[in-house]
CSV table of C-alpha atoms in Angstrom, one decimal:
chain,number,residue,atom,x,y,z
A,1,MET,CA,24.5,-10.6,32.4
A,2,ARG,CA,21.1,-11.6,34.1
A,3,GLY,CA,19.6,-9.4,32.5
A,4,HIS,CA,20.3,-10.3,29.6
A,5,GLN,CA,19.6,-14.3,30.3
A,6,CYS,CA,16.3,-13.0,31.5
A,7,ALA,CA,15.8,-11.3,27.8
A,8,GLN,CA,16.6,-14.0,26.1
A,9,ARG,CA,14.5,-16.5,28.1
A,10,ARG,CA,11.8,-14.6,27.1
A,11,GLN,CA,11.8,-14.4,23.4
A,12,GLN,CA,12.4,-18.1,23.8
A,13,VAL,CA,9.0,-18.7,25.7
A,14,ARG,CA,7.4,-16.1,23.0
A,15,LEU,CA,9.2,-18.2,19.9
A,16,VAL,CA,7.8,-21.3,22.0
A,17,ALA,CA,3.8,-19.9,22.4
A,18,LEU,CA,3.7,-18.5,18.6
A,19,GLY,CA,5.3,-22.0,17.3
A,20,LEU,CA,2.6,-23.4,18.9
A,21,ALA,CA,-0.6,-21.0,17.7
A,22,ALA,CA,1.5,-21.9,14.5
A,23,ALA,CA,0.6,-25.8,14.7
A,24,GLY,CA,-2.7,-25.1,16.7
A,25,LEU,CA,-2.2,-24.9,19.7
A,26,ALA,CA,-3.2,-22.5,22.4
A,27,ALA,CA,-0.7,-20.5,24.4
A,28,PRO,CA,-0.5,-21.7,28.3
A,29,ALA,CA,-2.0,-19.4,29.5
A,30,LEU,CA,0.6,-18.5,32.6
A,31,VAL,CA,2.9,-18.2,28.9
A,32,ALA,CA,0.6,-15.2,27.0
A,33,ALA,CA,0.0,-13.5,31.0
A,34,GLN,CA,3.6,-13.4,32.2
A,35,ALA,CA,5.5,-13.5,29.2
A,36,LEU,CA,3.9,-12.4,25.6
A,37,LYS,CA,4.9,-8.9,24.6
A,38,PRO,CA,2.0,-6.9,22.9
A,39,VAL,CA,2.2,-7.4,18.7
A,40,ASN,CA,2.7,-3.5,17.0
A,41,LEU,CA,1.4,-3.0,13.9
A,42,MET,CA,3.2,-0.2,13.0
A,43,ALA,CA,1.5,2.1,10.9
A,44,PRO,CA,3.6,4.7,8.6
A,45,CYS,CA,1.3,7.6,8.9
A,46,PRO,CA,-0.9,10.0,11.1
A,47,ALA,CA,-3.4,9.1,12.5
A,48,GLY,CA,-7.1,9.8,10.2
A,49,GLY,CA,-5.7,8.3,7.5
A,50,LEU,CA,-6.7,5.2,4.2
A,51,SER,CA,-3.2,3.9,5.9
A,52,ASP,CA,-4.7,4.1,9.7
A,53,ALA,CA,-7.8,3.3,8.9
A,54,ILE,CA,-7.1,0.0,7.1
A,55,ALA,CA,-5.3,-1.1,10.9
A,56,ARG,CA,-8.0,0.1,12.9
A,57,VAL,CA,-10.0,-2.2,10.8
A,58,VAL,CA,-7.5,-5.3,11.7
A,59,GLU,CA,-6.8,-4.8,15.5
A,60,ARG,CA,-8.9,-6.8,16.9
A,61,PRO,CA,-9.9,-9.7,14.9
A,62,LEU,CA,-6.2,-9.6,15.0
A,63,ALA,CA,-6.0,-9.5,18.5
A,64,LYS,CA,-8.1,-12.1,18.9
A,65,ALA,CA,-6.7,-14.2,16.2
A,66,LEU,CA,-3.4,-14.1,17.9
A,67,GLY,CA,-5.0,-14.6,21.4
A,68,GLN,CA,-2.8,-11.2,22.5
A,69,MET,CA,-3.1,-7.9,22.9
A,70,VAL,CA,-2.1,-6.0,19.3
A,71,ILE,CA,-2.0,-2.3,19.9
A,72,VAL,CA,-1.8,0.2,16.1
A,73,GLU,CA,1.4,2.8,16.8
A,74,ASN,CA,2.0,5.9,14.1
A,75,LEU,CA,4.9,6.9,13.5
A,76,GLY,CA,4.6,9.0,10.0
A,77,GLY,CA,7.2,10.3,7.9
A,78,ALA,CA,9.6,10.2,5.0
A,79,GLY,CA,7.9,8.6,3.3
A,80,GLY,CA,6.8,5.8,5.7
A,81,SER,CA,10.2,4.8,6.5
A,82,LEU,CA,10.7,6.0,10.0
A,83,GLY,CA,8.1,3.8,10.9
A,84,ALA,CA,9.8,0.7,8.6
A,85,GLN,CA,13.3,1.8,10.1
A,86,LYS,CA,11.9,0.9,13.6
A,87,VAL,CA,10.4,-2.2,13.0
A,88,LEU,CA,13.7,-3.0,11.5
A,89,GLY,CA,15.5,-2.2,14.6
A,90,ALA,CA,13.3,-4.0,16.3
A,91,PRO,CA,13.8,-7.0,18.1
A,92,ALA,CA,13.6,-9.8,15.4
A,93,ASP,CA,9.9,-12.3,17.1
A,94,GLY,CA,7.2,-11.0,15.7
A,95,SER,CA,7.0,-7.7,18.5
A,96,TYR,CA,6.2,-5.7,15.6
A,97,LEU,CA,4.7,-5.8,12.2
A,98,TYR,CA,4.5,-3.6,9.3
A,99,GLN,CA,1.5,-2.1,7.6
A,100,GLY,CA,3.4,-2.2,3.9
A,101,SER,CA,2.4,-1.1,0.5
A,102,PRO,CA,4.3,-0.2,-2.7
A,103,ASN,CA,5.1,3.3,-1.6
A,104,GLU,CA,6.7,2.9,2.1
A,105,LEU,CA,8.2,-0.7,1.1
A,106,ILE,CA,9.9,-0.7,-2.8
A,107,LEU,CA,9.9,3.2,-3.3
A,108,THR,CA,10.9,5.8,-0.7
A,109,SER,CA,14.1,3.9,-0.6
A,110,MET,CA,15.1,4.8,-4.4
A,111,VAL,CA,14.2,8.3,-3.5
A,112,LEU,CA,15.0,8.7,-0.2
A,113,PRO,CA,19.2,9.0,0.1
A,114,THR,CA,18.9,9.0,3.7
A,115,VAL,CA,16.6,5.9,3.5
A,116,ARG,CA,18.9,2.8,4.3
A,117,TYR,CA,17.0,0.0,3.7
A,118,LYS,CA,15.8,-2.0,1.1
A,119,ALA,CA,12.5,-3.9,0.1
A,120,GLU,CA,14.3,-7.6,0.9
A,121,ASP,CA,15.1,-6.2,3.9
A,122,PHE,CA,11.3,-7.3,4.8
A,123,ARG,CA,9.4,-10.9,4.7
A,124,PHE,CA,5.6,-10.4,3.4
A,125,VAL,CA,3.6,-12.3,5.8
A,126,GLN,CA,-0.3,-11.6,4.1
A,127,MET,CA,-1.6,-9.5,1.8
A,128,ILE,CA,-4.4,-7.5,3.6
A,129,GLY,CA,-6.9,-5.5,0.8
A,130,THR,CA,-6.1,-4.5,-2.8
A,131,PHE,CA,-6.9,-0.5,-3.7
A,132,PRO,CA,-8.2,0.3,-6.6
A,133,LEU,CA,-6.4,3.1,-9.0
A,134,ALA,CA,-8.2,5.7,-11.6
A,135,VAL,CA,-7.6,8.5,-13.6
A,136,LEU,CA,-8.4,11.3,-12.5
A,137,ALA,CA,-9.6,14.7,-13.7
A,138,ARG,CA,-9.9,18.4,-13.2
A,139,LYS,CA,-13.7,19.2,-14.2
A,140,GLY,CA,-13.0,21.7,-16.3
A,141,LEU,CA,-10.2,19.4,-17.9
A,142,PRO,CA,-11.5,19.6,-22.3
A,143,ALA,CA,-11.6,15.2,-21.9
A,144,ALA,CA,-14.2,13.0,-21.9
A,145,ASN,CA,-12.3,10.2,-21.3
A,146,VAL,CA,-9.0,8.2,-22.1
A,147,ASP,CA,-8.4,8.7,-25.9
A,148,GLU,CA,-9.5,12.7,-25.8
A,149,LEU,CA,-6.8,12.5,-22.3
A,150,VAL,CA,-3.4,11.5,-25.1
A,151,ALA,CA,-4.8,13.7,-27.7
A,152,LEU,CA,-4.7,16.5,-25.9
A,153,ALA,CA,-2.1,16.1,-24.2
A,154,ARG,CA,0.3,15.0,-27.1
A,155,ARG,CA,-1.4,18.5,-28.7
A,156,GLN,CA,0.0,20.5,-25.3
A,157,ALA,CA,2.8,18.7,-25.0
A,158,ALA,CA,3.8,19.9,-29.2
A,159,ALA,CA,2.3,22.9,-28.4
A,160,GLY,CA,5.3,24.1,-25.1
A,161,LYS,CA,2.4,23.6,-22.5
A,162,PRO,CA,2.5,20.1,-20.8
A,163,LEU,CA,-0.5,18.7,-18.8
A,164,THR,CA,-0.2,19.0,-14.2
A,165,TYR,CA,-0.5,15.7,-12.7
A,166,GLY,CA,-0.4,15.7,-9.4
A,167,SER,CA,1.1,12.9,-6.4
A,168,VAL,CA,1.1,12.8,-3.2
A,169,GLY,CA,4.9,13.4,-3.6
A,170,VAL,CA,8.2,12.2,-5.4
A,171,GLY,CA,8.6,8.7,-5.7
A,172,SER,CA,5.8,7.7,-4.8
A,173,LEU,CA,3.3,4.6,-6.5
A,174,TYR,CA,1.2,8.0,-8.1
A,175,HIS,CA,3.8,9.7,-9.3
A,176,VAL,CA,5.8,6.7,-11.1
A,177,ILE,CA,2.8,5.6,-12.1
A,178,GLY,CA,1.7,9.3,-13.9
A,179,ALA,CA,5.4,9.6,-15.2
A,180,HIS,CA,4.8,6.0,-16.5
A,181,PHE,CA,1.8,7.5,-18.5
A,182,ALA,CA,3.6,10.4,-19.7
A,183,GLN,CA,6.3,8.1,-21.0
A,184,VAL,CA,3.9,5.4,-22.7
A,185,ILE,CA,1.5,7.9,-24.7
A,186,GLY,CA,4.7,10.2,-25.5
A,187,ALA,CA,4.0,13.0,-24.3
A,188,GLU,CA,6.2,15.4,-21.9
A,189,MET,CA,3.9,16.2,-18.7
A,190,THR,CA,4.3,17.9,-16.0
A,191,HIS,CA,4.6,16.5,-12.0
A,192,VAL,CA,3.1,18.0,-9.2
A,193,PRO,CA,3.9,17.0,-5.8
A,194,TYR,CA,1.8,17.9,-3.1
A,195,LYS,CA,1.9,17.2,1.2
A,196,GLY,CA,-1.1,14.7,0.8
A,197,MET,CA,-4.4,13.5,-0.4
A,198,ALA,CA,-6.2,16.5,0.3
A,199,PRO,CA,-4.5,19.3,-0.6
A,200,LEU,CA,-4.1,17.1,-3.8
A,201,LEU,CA,-8.6,16.5,-4.2
A,202,THR,CA,-8.9,19.9,-3.6
A,203,ASP,CA,-6.5,21.4,-6.0
A,204,LEU,CA,-8.1,18.7,-8.4
A,205,GLY,CA,-11.9,20.1,-7.8
A,206,GLY,CA,-10.1,24.1,-7.9
A,207,ASP,CA,-9.0,23.4,-11.7
A,208,GLN,CA,-5.4,24.2,-10.4
A,209,VAL,CA,-3.5,20.4,-11.8
A,210,ASP,CA,-5.3,18.5,-14.7
A,211,VAL,CA,-5.1,15.0,-13.5
A,212,SER,CA,-4.1,12.5,-11.2
A,213,PHE,CA,-3.6,8.8,-10.9
A,214,LEU,CA,-4.9,8.3,-7.5
A,215,VAL,CA,-6.6,5.0,-4.8
A,216,VAL,CA,-10.0,6.0,-4.7
A,217,GLY,CA,-13.1,4.8,-2.5
A,218,ASP,CA,-16.9,6.2,-1.7
A,219,SER,CA,-15.4,10.1,-0.7
A,220,THR,CA,-13.3,10.4,-3.9
A,221,ILE,CA,-16.9,9.0,-6.1
A,222,ALA,CA,-18.8,11.8,-3.9
A,223,LEU,CA,-16.6,14.1,-5.0
A,224,ALA,CA,-17.2,12.7,-9.0
A,225,ASP,CA,-20.7,13.3,-8.3
A,226,GLN,CA,-20.6,16.6,-6.9
A,227,GLY,CA,-19.3,18.2,-10.3
A,228,ARG,CA,-16.5,19.0,-8.4
A,229,LEU,CA,-13.9,16.3,-10.2
A,230,GLU,CA,-14.1,13.5,-13.3
A,231,VAL,CA,-13.4,10.1,-12.9
A,232,LEU,CA,-12.0,9.6,-16.4
A,233,ALA,CA,-11.2,5.5,-16.0
A,234,THR,CA,-10.1,2.6,-13.5
A,235,LEU,CA,-6.9,1.2,-14.4
A,236,ALA,CA,-8.3,-2.3,-13.8
A,237,PRO,CA,-7.3,-4.5,-16.4
A,238,LYS,CA,-9.4,-5.2,-19.1
A,239,GLY,CA,-12.7,-6.2,-18.6
A,240,GLN,CA,-12.0,-6.5,-14.5
A,241,VAL,CA,-14.2,-4.4,-12.2
A,242,GLU,CA,-12.8,-4.6,-8.5
A,243,ALA,CA,-15.2,-2.6,-7.0
A,244,GLU,CA,-18.9,-2.3,-6.9
A,245,PHE,CA,-18.8,1.4,-6.6
A,246,LEU,CA,-16.6,1.8,-10.0
A,247,ARG,CA,-18.8,-0.2,-12.3
A,248,ARG,CA,-20.1,2.1,-14.3
A,249,TYR,CA,-16.8,3.2,-15.2
A,250,PRO,CA,-14.6,1.8,-18.4
A,251,SER,CA,-11.0,0.8,-17.4
A,252,ILE,CA,-8.1,2.6,-19.0
A,253,ASN,CA,-7.5,-0.9,-20.7
A,254,ASP,CA,-10.3,-0.8,-22.5
A,255,SER,CA,-9.9,2.4,-24.5
A,256,ALA,CA,-7.5,2.7,-28.1
A,257,SER,CA,-4.9,4.5,-26.7
A,258,ILE,CA,-3.4,2.7,-24.1
A,259,LYS,CA,-3.0,-0.9,-23.2
A,260,ASP,CA,-1.5,-3.6,-20.7
A,261,PHE,CA,-1.5,-0.5,-18.0
A,262,ALA,CA,-3.7,-2.0,-15.0
A,263,PHE,CA,-2.5,-1.0,-11.8
A,264,ASN,CA,-4.5,-1.2,-8.2
A,265,THR,CA,-1.7,-0.7,-4.4
A,266,TRP,CA,-2.2,-3.1,-2.1
A,267,THR,CA,-1.3,-3.0,1.9
A,268,GLY,CA,-0.2,-5.8,3.5
A,269,TYR,CA,2.3,-7.2,6.9
A,270,PHE,CA,5.7,-7.4,7.0
A,271,VAL,CA,8.5,-8.5,9.2
A,272,ARG,CA,11.9,-8.6,9.7
A,273,LYS,CA,13.5,-11.1,7.0
A,274,ASP,CA,15.3,-12.8,10.0
A,275,THR,CA,12.7,-13.3,12.3
A,276,PRO,CA,11.9,-17.1,13.4
A,277,GLU,CA,10.1,-19.2,10.7
A,278,PRO,CA,7.9,-20.5,14.3
A,279,VAL,CA,6.9,-16.6,14.4
A,280,VAL,CA,6.4,-15.9,11.1
A,281,GLU,CA,3.5,-19.3,10.4
A,282,ALA,CA,1.9,-18.2,14.2
A,283,LEU,CA,1.2,-14.4,12.2
A,284,HIS,CA,0.8,-15.8,8.8
A,285,LYS,CA,-2.2,-17.9,10.4
A,286,ALA,CA,-3.7,-15.3,12.0
A,287,LEU,CA,-3.6,-12.9,9.6
A,288,SER,CA,-5.3,-15.4,7.4
A,289,ALA,CA,-7.8,-15.9,10.0
A,290,THR,CA,-8.2,-12.2,10.3
A,291,MET,CA,-9.1,-11.9,6.5
A,292,ALA,CA,-12.2,-14.8,6.4
A,293,ASP,CA,-12.8,-12.6,9.3
A,294,PRO,CA,-17.2,-10.9,7.6
A,295,GLU,CA,-16.7,-8.2,9.4
A,296,VAL,CA,-12.8,-7.3,7.9
A,297,ARG,CA,-14.4,-8.1,5.2
A,298,ALA,CA,-17.2,-5.4,4.9
A,299,GLN,CA,-15.2,-2.8,7.1
A,300,LEU,CA,-12.7,-3.1,4.6
A,301,GLU,CA,-15.0,-2.8,1.6
A,302,LYS,CA,-16.2,0.5,3.1
A,303,ILE,CA,-13.0,2.0,2.8
A,304,GLY,CA,-13.0,0.8,-1.6
A,305,GLY,CA,-10.8,-2.1,-0.5
A,306,ARG,CA,-11.5,-5.8,-2.1
A,307,VAL,CA,-9.8,-8.2,0.5
A,308,PRO,CA,-7.9,-10.7,-2.2
A,309,ALA,CA,-7.7,-14.9,-1.5
A,310,PRO,CA,-5.2,-15.2,1.1
A,311,LEU,CA,-1.6,-16.2,0.0
A,312,SER,CA,-0.1,-19.1,1.3
A,313,LEU,CA,3.4,-17.6,2.6
A,314,ALA,CA,5.1,-18.9,-0.9
A,315,GLN,CA,2.8,-17.1,-3.4
A,316,ALA,CA,3.6,-14.1,-0.5
A,317,ALA,CA,7.6,-14.5,-1.4
A,318,GLN,CA,6.7,-14.5,-4.9
A,319,GLU,CA,4.2,-11.8,-5.4
A,320,TYR,CA,6.5,-9.4,-3.3
A,321,GLN,CA,9.2,-10.4,-5.2
A,322,ALA,CA,7.2,-10.0,-8.4
A,323,GLN,CA,6.2,-6.2,-7.6
A,324,THR,CA,9.6,-5.3,-6.2
A,325,ALA,CA,10.4,-5.8,-9.9
A,326,ARG,CA,8.1,-3.9,-11.9
A,327,LEU,CA,8.0,-1.0,-10.1
A,328,ARG,CA,12.1,-0.8,-10.0
A,329,ALA,CA,12.0,-1.7,-13.9
A,330,ILE,CA,9.6,1.2,-14.4
A,331,ALA,CA,11.3,3.4,-11.9
A,332,THR,CA,14.7,2.7,-14.0
A,333,SER,CA,12.8,3.0,-17.8
A,334,ILE,CA,11.6,6.7,-16.1
A,335,LYS,CA,14.4,8.2,-14.5
A,336,LEU,CA,13.4,8.5,-11.1
A,337,GLU,CA,16.4,9.3,-9.2
A,338,ALA,CA,16.7,9.9,-5.7
A,339,GLN,CA,16.0,14.0,-4.0
């Protein structure tokens, strides 16, 4: 019983300290030194990938903004659900932040029957970055732009030899967008799932898969510059460019064949939905300060991201709800099913 009371007292002290931080007040040094647990930043992927790179950019500036230690924890597997389930199983005291994207939070629970959570089990605290998507094609594909790709896909489907599109797994955002593209143009295409971005890009470069709808950064553009694959178009809204390195490429929405097909991917930070409001407010304030750090912005841009304007907590809730509704509607229309 005494141990339980001590644990309750530590959590109460933590909530008070984070509440003070939310109000712009510094937590007493004794409280910070003796009672506050480190904030664990859950990156639902192995070390070395894009998600991990984002977490490493955020780690130190967030620790500075919070005034306490932040530790990146990598836990990949099962479409990011292992990390998500660990966060949901931890106390709702702000000691765990989940770094999530549409893949882990919205789509994984729709395709993996072992996943017991849903998007609404998390509360969106702040978006940290958006990342552009593009239509990539193997170098030998006889299509130089989106209109030619659409015409080719329709001819191949009519001949019973549909084009292939690769993704990083069934139910991933890239799978959903590829299937949605095929549905929009009215041409059957064959999905080829991979276990990661690296083997997919290798097969694109080796003419083993026809196209893919992927997040792109400097390294992907370098492959295009080397002639190993083609960038046919970005998925930016008509007339908009999300990153400087993509300015030379048109948008898919500038084509004659496709309209209203704008997508990007994003990364944000989440807590359990039942996390107390003072804790959420403190974390929101710290993440907003992190986004304003020039070094954070520069490092995220270096890996292909863009730091958007900070969202209020109300705006974050609205954005998350809208993104969830949109992707669920698309998943339903393409008949995405649990595997």
